[in-house]
Short mmCIF file of C-alpha atoms and ligand atoms in Angstrom, two decimals:
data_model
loop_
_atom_site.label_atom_id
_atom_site.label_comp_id
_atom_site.label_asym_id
_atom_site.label_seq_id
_atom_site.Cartn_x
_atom_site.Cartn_y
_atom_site.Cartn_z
CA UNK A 161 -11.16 19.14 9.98
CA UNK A 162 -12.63 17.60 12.88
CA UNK A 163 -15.02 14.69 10.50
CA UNK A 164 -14.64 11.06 11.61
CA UNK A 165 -12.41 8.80 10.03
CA UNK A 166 -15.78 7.00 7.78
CA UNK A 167 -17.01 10.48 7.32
CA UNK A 168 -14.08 12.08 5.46
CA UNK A 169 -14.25 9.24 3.40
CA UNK A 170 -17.81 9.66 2.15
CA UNK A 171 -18.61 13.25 2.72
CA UNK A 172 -15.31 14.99 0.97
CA UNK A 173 -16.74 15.67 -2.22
CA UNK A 174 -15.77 17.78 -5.55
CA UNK A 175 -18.41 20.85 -5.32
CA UNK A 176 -21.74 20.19 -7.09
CA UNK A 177 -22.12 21.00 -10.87
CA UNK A 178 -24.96 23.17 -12.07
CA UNK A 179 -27.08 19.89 -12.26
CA UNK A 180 -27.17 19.58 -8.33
CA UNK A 181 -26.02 16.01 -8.89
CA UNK A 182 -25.74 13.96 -5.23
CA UNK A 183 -22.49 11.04 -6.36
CA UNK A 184 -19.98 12.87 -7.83
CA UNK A 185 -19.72 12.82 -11.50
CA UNK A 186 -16.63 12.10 -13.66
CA UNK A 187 -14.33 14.33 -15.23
CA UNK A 188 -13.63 13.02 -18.75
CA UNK A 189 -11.62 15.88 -19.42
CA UNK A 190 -8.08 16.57 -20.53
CA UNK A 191 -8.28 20.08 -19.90
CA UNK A 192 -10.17 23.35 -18.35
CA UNK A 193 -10.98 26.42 -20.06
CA UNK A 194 -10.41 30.05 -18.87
CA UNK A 195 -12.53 32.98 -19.00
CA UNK A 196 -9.98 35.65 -20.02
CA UNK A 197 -6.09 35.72 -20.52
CA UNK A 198 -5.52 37.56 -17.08
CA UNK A 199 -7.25 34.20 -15.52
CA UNK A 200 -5.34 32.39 -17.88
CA UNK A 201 -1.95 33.99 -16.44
CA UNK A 202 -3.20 33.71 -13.01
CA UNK A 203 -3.88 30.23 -12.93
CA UNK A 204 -0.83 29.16 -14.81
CA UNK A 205 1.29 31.25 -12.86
CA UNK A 206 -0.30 29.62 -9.44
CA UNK A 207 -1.95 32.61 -8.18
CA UNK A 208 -5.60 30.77 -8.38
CA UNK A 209 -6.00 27.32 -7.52
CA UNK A 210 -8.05 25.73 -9.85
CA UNK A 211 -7.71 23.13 -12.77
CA UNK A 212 -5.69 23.62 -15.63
CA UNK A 213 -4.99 19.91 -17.53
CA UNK A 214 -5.65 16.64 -16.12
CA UNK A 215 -1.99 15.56 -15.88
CA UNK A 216 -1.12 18.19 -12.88
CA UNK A 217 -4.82 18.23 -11.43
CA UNK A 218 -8.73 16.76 -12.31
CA UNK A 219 -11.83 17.17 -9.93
CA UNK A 220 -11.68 13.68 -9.79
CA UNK A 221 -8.15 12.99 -8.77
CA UNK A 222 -8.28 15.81 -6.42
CA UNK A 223 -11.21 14.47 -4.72
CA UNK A 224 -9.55 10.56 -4.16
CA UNK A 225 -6.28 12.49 -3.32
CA UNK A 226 -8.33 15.02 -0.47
CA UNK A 227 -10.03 12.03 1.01
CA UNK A 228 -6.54 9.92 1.66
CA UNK A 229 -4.67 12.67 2.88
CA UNK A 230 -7.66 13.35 5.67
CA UNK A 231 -7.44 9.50 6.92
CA UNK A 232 -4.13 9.89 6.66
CA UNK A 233 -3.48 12.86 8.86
CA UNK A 234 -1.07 14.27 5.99
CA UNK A 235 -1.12 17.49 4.29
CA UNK A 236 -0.83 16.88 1.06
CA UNK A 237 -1.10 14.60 -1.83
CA UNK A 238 -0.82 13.40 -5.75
CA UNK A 239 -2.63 10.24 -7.03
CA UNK A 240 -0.57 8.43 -9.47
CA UNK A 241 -1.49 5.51 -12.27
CA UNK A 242 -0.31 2.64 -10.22
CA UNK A 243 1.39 2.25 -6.66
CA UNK A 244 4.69 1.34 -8.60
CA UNK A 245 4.15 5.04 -10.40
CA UNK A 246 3.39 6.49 -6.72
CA UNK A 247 7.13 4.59 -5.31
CA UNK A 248 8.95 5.26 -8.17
CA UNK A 249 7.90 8.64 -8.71
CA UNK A 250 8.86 10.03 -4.90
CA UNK A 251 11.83 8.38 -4.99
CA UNK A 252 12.62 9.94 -8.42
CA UNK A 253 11.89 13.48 -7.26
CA UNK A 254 13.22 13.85 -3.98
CA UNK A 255 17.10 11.88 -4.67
CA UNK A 256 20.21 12.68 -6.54
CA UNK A 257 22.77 11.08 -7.91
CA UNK A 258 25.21 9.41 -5.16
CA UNK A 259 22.44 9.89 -2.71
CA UNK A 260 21.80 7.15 -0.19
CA UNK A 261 18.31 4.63 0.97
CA UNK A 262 18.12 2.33 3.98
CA UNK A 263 15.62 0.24 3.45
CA UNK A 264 14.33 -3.36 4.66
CA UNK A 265 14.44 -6.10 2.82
CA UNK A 266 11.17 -7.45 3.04
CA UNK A 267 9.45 -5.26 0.16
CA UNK A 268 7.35 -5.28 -2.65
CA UNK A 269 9.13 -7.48 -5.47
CA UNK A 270 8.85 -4.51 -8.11
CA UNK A 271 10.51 -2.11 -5.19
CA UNK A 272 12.98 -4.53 -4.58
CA UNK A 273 14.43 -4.58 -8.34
CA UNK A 274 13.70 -0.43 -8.50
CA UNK A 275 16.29 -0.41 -5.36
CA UNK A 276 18.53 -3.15 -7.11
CA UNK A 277 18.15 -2.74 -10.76
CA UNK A 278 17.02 0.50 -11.41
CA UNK A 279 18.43 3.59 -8.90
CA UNK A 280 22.26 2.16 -9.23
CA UNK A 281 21.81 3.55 -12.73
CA UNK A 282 21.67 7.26 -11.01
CA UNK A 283 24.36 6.51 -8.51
CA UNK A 284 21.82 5.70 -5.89
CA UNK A 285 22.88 2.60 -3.98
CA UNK A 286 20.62 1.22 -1.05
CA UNK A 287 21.49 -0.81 2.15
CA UNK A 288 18.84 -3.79 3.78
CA UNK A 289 18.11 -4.45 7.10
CA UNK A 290 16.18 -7.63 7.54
CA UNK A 291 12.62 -7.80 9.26
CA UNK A 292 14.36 -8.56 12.93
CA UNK A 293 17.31 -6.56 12.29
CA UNK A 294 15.80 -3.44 13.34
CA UNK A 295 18.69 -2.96 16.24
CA UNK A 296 21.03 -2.29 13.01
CA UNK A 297 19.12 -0.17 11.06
CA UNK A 298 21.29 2.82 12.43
CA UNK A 299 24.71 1.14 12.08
CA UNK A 300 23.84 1.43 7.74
CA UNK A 301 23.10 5.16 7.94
CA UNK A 302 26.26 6.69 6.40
CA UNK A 303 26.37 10.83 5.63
CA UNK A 304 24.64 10.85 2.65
CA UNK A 305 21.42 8.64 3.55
CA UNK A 306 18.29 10.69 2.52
CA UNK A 307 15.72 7.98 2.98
CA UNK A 308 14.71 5.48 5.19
CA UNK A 309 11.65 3.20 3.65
CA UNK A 310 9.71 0.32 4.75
CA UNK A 311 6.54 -1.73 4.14
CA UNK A 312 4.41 -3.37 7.67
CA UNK A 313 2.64 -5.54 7.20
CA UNK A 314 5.21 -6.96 4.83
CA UNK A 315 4.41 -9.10 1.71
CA UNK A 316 4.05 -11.98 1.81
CA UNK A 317 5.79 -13.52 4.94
CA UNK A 318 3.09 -10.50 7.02
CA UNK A 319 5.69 -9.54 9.39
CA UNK A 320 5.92 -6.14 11.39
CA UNK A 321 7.81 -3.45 11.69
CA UNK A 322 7.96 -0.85 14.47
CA UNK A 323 6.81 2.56 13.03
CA UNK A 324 7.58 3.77 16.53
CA UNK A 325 11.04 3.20 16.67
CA UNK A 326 12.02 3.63 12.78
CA UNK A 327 10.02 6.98 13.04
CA UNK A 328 12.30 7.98 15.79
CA UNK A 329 15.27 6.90 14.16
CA UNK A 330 14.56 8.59 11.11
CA UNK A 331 13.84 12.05 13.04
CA UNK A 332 17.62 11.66 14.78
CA UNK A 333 19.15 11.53 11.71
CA UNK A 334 17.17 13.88 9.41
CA UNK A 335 15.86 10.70 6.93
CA UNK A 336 13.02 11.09 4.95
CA UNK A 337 10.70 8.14 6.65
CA UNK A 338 8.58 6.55 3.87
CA UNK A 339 5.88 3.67 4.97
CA UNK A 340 4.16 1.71 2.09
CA UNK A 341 0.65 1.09 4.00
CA UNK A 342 -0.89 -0.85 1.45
CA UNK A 343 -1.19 -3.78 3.94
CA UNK A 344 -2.79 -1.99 6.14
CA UNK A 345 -4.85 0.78 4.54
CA UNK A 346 -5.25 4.14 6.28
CA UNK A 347 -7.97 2.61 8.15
CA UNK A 348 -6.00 -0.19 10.37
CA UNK A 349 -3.01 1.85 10.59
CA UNK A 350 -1.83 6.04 9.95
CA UNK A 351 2.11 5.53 9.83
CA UNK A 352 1.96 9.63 9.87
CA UNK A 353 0.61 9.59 13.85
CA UNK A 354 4.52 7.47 14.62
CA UNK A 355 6.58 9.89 12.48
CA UNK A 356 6.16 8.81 8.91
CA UNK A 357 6.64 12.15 6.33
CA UNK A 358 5.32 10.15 3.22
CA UNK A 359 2.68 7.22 3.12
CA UNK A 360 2.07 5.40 0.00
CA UNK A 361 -0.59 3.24 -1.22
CA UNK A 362 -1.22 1.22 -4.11
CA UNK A 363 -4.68 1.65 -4.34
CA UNK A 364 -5.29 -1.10 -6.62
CA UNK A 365 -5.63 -3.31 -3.47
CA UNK A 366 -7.99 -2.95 -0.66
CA UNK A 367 -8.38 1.06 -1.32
CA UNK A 368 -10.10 -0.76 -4.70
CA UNK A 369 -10.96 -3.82 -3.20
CA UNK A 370 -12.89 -5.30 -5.35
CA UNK A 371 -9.88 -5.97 -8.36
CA UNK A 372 -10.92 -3.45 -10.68
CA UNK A 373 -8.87 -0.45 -11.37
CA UNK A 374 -4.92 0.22 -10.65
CA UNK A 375 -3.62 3.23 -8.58
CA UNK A 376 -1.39 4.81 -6.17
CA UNK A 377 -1.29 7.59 -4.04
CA UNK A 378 1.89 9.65 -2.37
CA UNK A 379 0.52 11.50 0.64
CA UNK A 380 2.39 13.55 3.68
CA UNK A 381 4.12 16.74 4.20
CA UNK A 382 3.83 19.50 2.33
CA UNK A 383 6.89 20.67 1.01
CA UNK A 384 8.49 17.27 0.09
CA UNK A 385 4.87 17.08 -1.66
CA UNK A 386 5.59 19.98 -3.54
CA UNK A 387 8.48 18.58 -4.95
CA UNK A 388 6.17 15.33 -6.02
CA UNK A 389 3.79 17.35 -7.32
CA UNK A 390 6.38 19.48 -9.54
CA UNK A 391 8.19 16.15 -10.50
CA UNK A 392 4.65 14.29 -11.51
CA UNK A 393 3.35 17.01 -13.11
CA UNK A 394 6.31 17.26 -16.14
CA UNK A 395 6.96 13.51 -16.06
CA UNK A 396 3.53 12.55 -16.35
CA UNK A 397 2.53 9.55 -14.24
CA UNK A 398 -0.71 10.67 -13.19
CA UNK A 399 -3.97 8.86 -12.31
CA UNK A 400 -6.70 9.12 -14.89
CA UNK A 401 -9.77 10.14 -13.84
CA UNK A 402 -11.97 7.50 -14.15
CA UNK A 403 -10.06 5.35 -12.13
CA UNK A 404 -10.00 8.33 -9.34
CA UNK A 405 -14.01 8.15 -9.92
CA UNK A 406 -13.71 4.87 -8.94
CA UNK A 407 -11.03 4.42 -6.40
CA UNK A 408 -12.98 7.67 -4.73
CA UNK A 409 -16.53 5.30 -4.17
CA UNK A 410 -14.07 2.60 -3.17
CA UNK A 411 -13.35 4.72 -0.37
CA UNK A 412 -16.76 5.45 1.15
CA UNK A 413 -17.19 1.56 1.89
CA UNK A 414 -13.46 0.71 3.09
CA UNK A 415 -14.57 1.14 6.37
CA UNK A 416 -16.83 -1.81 6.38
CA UNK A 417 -15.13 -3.49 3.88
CA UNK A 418 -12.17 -3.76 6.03
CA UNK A 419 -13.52 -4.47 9.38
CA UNK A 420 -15.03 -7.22 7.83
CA UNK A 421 -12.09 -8.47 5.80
CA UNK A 422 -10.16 -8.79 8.85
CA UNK A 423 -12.82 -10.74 10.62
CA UNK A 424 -12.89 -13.26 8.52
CA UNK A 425 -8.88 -13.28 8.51
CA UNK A 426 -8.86 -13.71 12.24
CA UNK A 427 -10.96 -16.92 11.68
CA UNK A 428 -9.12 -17.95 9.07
CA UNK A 429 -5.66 -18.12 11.20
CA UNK A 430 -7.74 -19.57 14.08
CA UNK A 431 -8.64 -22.21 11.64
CA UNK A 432 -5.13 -23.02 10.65
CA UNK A 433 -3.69 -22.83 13.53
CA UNK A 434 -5.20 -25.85 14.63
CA UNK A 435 -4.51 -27.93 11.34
CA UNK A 436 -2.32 -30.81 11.51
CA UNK A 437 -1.29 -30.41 8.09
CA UNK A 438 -0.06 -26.93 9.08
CA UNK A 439 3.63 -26.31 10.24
CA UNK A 440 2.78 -22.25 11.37
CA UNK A 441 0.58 -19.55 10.71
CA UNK A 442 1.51 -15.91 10.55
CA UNK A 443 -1.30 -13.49 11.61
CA UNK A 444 -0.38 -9.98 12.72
CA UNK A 445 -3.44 -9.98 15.94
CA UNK A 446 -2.52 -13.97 16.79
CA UNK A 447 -0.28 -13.90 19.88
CA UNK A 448 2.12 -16.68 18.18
CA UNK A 449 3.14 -13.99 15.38
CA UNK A 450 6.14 -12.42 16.91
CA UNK A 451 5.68 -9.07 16.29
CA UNK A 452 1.93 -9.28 18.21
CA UNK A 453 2.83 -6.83 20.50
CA UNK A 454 3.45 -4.36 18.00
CA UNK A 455 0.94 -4.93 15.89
CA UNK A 456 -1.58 -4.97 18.52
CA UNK A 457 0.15 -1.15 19.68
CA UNK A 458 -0.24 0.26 16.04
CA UNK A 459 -2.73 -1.70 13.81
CA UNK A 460 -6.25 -1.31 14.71
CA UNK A 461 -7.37 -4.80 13.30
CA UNK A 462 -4.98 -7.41 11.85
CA UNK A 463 -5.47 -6.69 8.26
CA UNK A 464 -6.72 -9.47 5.59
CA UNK A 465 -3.40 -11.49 5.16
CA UNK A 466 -2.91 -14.46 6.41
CA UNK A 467 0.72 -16.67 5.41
CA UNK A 468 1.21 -20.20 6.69
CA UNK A 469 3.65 -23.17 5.91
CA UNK A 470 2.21 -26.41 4.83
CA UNK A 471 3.91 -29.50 5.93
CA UNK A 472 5.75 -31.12 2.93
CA UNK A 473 7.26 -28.15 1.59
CA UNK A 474 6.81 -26.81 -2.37
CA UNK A 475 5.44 -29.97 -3.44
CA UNK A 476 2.27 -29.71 -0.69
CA UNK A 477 2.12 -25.77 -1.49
CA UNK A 478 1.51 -27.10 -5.64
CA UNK A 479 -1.18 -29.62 -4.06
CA UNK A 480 -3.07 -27.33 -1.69
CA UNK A 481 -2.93 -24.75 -4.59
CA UNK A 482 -4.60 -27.67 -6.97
CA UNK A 483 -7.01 -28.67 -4.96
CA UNK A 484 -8.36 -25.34 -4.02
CA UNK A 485 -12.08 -25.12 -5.53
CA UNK A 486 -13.63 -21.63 -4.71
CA UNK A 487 -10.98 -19.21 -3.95
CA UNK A 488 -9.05 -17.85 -6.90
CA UNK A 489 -5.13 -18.13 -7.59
CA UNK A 490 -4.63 -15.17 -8.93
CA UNK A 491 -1.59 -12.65 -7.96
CA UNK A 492 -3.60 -10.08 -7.15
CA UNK A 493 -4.67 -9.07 -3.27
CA UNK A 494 -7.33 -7.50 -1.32
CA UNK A 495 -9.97 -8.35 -3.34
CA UNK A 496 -13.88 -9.51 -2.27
CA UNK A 497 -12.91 -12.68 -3.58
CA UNK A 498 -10.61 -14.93 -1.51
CA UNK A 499 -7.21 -15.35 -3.20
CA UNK A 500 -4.84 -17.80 -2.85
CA UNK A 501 -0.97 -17.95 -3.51
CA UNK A 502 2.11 -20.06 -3.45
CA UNK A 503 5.23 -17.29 -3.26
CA UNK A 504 8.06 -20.08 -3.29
CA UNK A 505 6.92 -21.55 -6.71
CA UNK A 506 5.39 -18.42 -8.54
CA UNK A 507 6.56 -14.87 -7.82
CA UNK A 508 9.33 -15.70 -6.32
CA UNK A 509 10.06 -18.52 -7.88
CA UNK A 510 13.00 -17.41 -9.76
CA UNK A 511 15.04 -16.24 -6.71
CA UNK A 512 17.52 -18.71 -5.18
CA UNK A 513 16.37 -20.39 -2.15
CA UNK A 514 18.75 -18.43 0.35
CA UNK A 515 17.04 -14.95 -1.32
CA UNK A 516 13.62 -16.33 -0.42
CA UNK A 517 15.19 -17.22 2.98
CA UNK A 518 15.56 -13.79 3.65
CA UNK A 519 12.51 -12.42 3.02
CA UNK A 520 10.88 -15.18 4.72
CA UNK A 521 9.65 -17.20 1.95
CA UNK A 522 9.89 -21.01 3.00
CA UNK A 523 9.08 -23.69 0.60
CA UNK A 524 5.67 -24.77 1.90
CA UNK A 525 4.28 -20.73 2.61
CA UNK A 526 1.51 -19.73 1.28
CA UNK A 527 -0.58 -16.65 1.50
CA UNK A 528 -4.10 -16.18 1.75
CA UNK A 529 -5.76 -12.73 0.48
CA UNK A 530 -9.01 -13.53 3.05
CA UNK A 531 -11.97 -11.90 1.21
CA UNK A 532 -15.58 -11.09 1.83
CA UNK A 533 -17.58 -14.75 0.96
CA UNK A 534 -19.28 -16.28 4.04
CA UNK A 535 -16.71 -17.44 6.55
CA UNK A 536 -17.26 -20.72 6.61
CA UNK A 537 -17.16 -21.47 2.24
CA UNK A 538 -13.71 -19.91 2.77
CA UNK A 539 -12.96 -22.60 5.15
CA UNK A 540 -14.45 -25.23 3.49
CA UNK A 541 -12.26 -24.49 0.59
CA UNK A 542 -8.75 -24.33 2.13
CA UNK A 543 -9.79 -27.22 4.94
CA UNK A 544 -10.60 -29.92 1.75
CA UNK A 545 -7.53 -28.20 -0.43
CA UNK A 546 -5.29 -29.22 2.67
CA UNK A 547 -7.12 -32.75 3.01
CA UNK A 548 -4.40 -34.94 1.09
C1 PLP X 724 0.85 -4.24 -5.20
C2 PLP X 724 1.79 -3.51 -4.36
C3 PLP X 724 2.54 -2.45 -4.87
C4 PLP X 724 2.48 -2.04 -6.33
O1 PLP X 724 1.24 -1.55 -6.68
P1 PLP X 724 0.68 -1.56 -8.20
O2 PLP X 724 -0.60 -0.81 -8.07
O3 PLP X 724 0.52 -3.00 -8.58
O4 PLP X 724 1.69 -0.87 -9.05
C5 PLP X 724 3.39 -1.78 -4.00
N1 PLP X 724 3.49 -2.14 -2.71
C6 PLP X 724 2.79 -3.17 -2.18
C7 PLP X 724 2.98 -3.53 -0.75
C8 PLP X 724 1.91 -3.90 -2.99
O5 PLP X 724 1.24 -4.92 -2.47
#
């Protein structure tokens, strides 16, 4: 299809219903009925396309799932209950026991223990690269590596990874290259265009945006899609519909939403960089981060992150949290509202220091989620919280 990016994400829409209706309605349904049994064999032997029970396929799900894989640039997808569903899920369908992930470090906390804690049990071991390791990211492929996975922007320390490179890597050696684009949203960044085969969101961030509903999505090539699909649809982690009623409207505004998001974001860094109570800031599209040139070559905008160290380590990070008045500590990101988080002393608070050090959690970081309020209450907030 040859729509604009904005336009694919209003104008793909589930066919009307007999009531002409212009939004889409929402398929409270757990299953579809057939006419006859020779449709019934048809469509249950995949001969006809069209929806049997909500767990494989819903108008709903299928209309959220259409519009992500056209921003995308993939051909195919399956929306899932959460993004940790949507991770766990592909990674559950496409290894085997004594298979093999390279992945880097800086991830998700809940994909860190799935790598850690939870794959080992299958035989599945996986081997980290750091954030400015990528120079040995070939060195840990070994002959049974099936998947190379990484997140850019990463959480929280916001640094970037080179979808260029790892995409070409990934291609040399036959690896499966899977890009959590959460940070970025299809709309800043389409890992596909540099060589990714799978993209995953969770949607319950900025694809949401406005911290209502959970989701993830799986989106990218076909066949390896097919095996998602076949996997999700007898394991049964699907997306309900109403949330993919939801997350689907989401969509037609993350256009502006986002643009503006990272607007504000921008200002925000600008605003901290020039803090005395500020050690650094870390902002993908500020020429101190130093990745910039990277991010500038494959991010459109520089997303709605921002991470810097306060001077005086956890006990100023407690403080700054404490005296925060308008912006919300809350773990959640992405959201309208501003959010505001201290990684050191909360969700990664029970790793040792020298784990945090690798992932580039210092004692004073924190990260901002910049939201939509008027620029300059979100200032006034973090310049009086950093006042002591
Ligand atoms: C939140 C998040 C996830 C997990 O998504 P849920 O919807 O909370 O399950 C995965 N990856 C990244 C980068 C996230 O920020």
């Amino acid at each position: 299809m040859s729509k604009h990016f904005e336009t694919q994400a209003i104008r793909n829409q589930t066919e009307r219903s007999q009531f002409s209706e212009h939004s889409t309605p929402l398929y409270v349904t757990s299953s579809f009925v057939f006419d006859d049994a020779e449709e019934m064999r048809a469509s249950f032997a995949e001969e006809k396309e069209r929806n049997l029970y909500s767990r494989f396929t819903n108008p709903n799900t299928t209309e959220f799932v259409d519009k992500i894989v056209a921003m995308e640039g993939a051909e195919a997808g399956y929306a899932f209950a959460t993004g940790m569903s949507a991770i766990f899920t592909t990674f559950a369908a496409l290894l085997k026991a004594g298979d093999h992930v390279v992945s880097c470090r800086s991830v998700f906390g809940s994909t860190h223990n799935m790598f850690t804690k939870y794959l080992p049990k299958w035989n599945i071991e996986t081997s980290y690269f750091k954030v400015n390791e990528v120079h040995l990211v070939e060195s840990l492929i070994i002959e049974n590596t099936k998947i190379l996975y990484i997140e850019t922007p990463t959480n929280p320390a916001v640094d970037i990874l080179d979808l260029k490179l790892l995409g070409k890597i990934a291609k040399k050696h036959q690896l499966i290259f899977i890009v959590d684009n959460c940070f970025a949203t299809p709309y800043l960044q389409q890992p596909v265009k540099f060589g990714a085969d799978l993209v995953i969101h969770s949607a319950t961030k900025l694809i949401d945006g406005q911290g209502r509903v959970l989701g993830g999505v799986t989106v990218g090539k076909k066949e390896l899609m097919r095996e998602i699909y076949l996997f999700a649809r007898n394991t049964g982690p699907a997306m309900s519909p109403f949330n993919a009623w939801i997350l689907s409207k989401s969509l037609e505004t993350l256009v502006v939403r986002v643009k503006k998001h990272c607007k504000n974001a921008l200002k925000v860094a600008k605003f901290l960089e020039g803090n005395t109570h500020v050690k650094f800031v870390k902002y993908p599209f500020l020429k101190s981060h130093p990745q910039y040139k990277i991010a500038k070559k494959q991010m459109k905008l520089g997303g709605n992150i921002v991470a810097f160290e306060i001077k005086g380590g956890i006990e100023a990070g407690r403080k700054f949290l404490n005296n925060i008045k308008m912006c919300s500590l809350s773990a959640n990101l992405g959201d309208t509202r501003s959010i505001v988080t201290h990684p050191s002393s909360t969700t990664h608070g029970r790793l040792s220091e020298s784990d945090r050090l690798e992932v580039g959690i210092t004692d004073g970081l924190v990260r901002i989620s910049v939201g939509l309020e008027n620029i300059e209450d979100i200032i006034e907030d973090i310049s009086q919280a950093l006042d002591f």
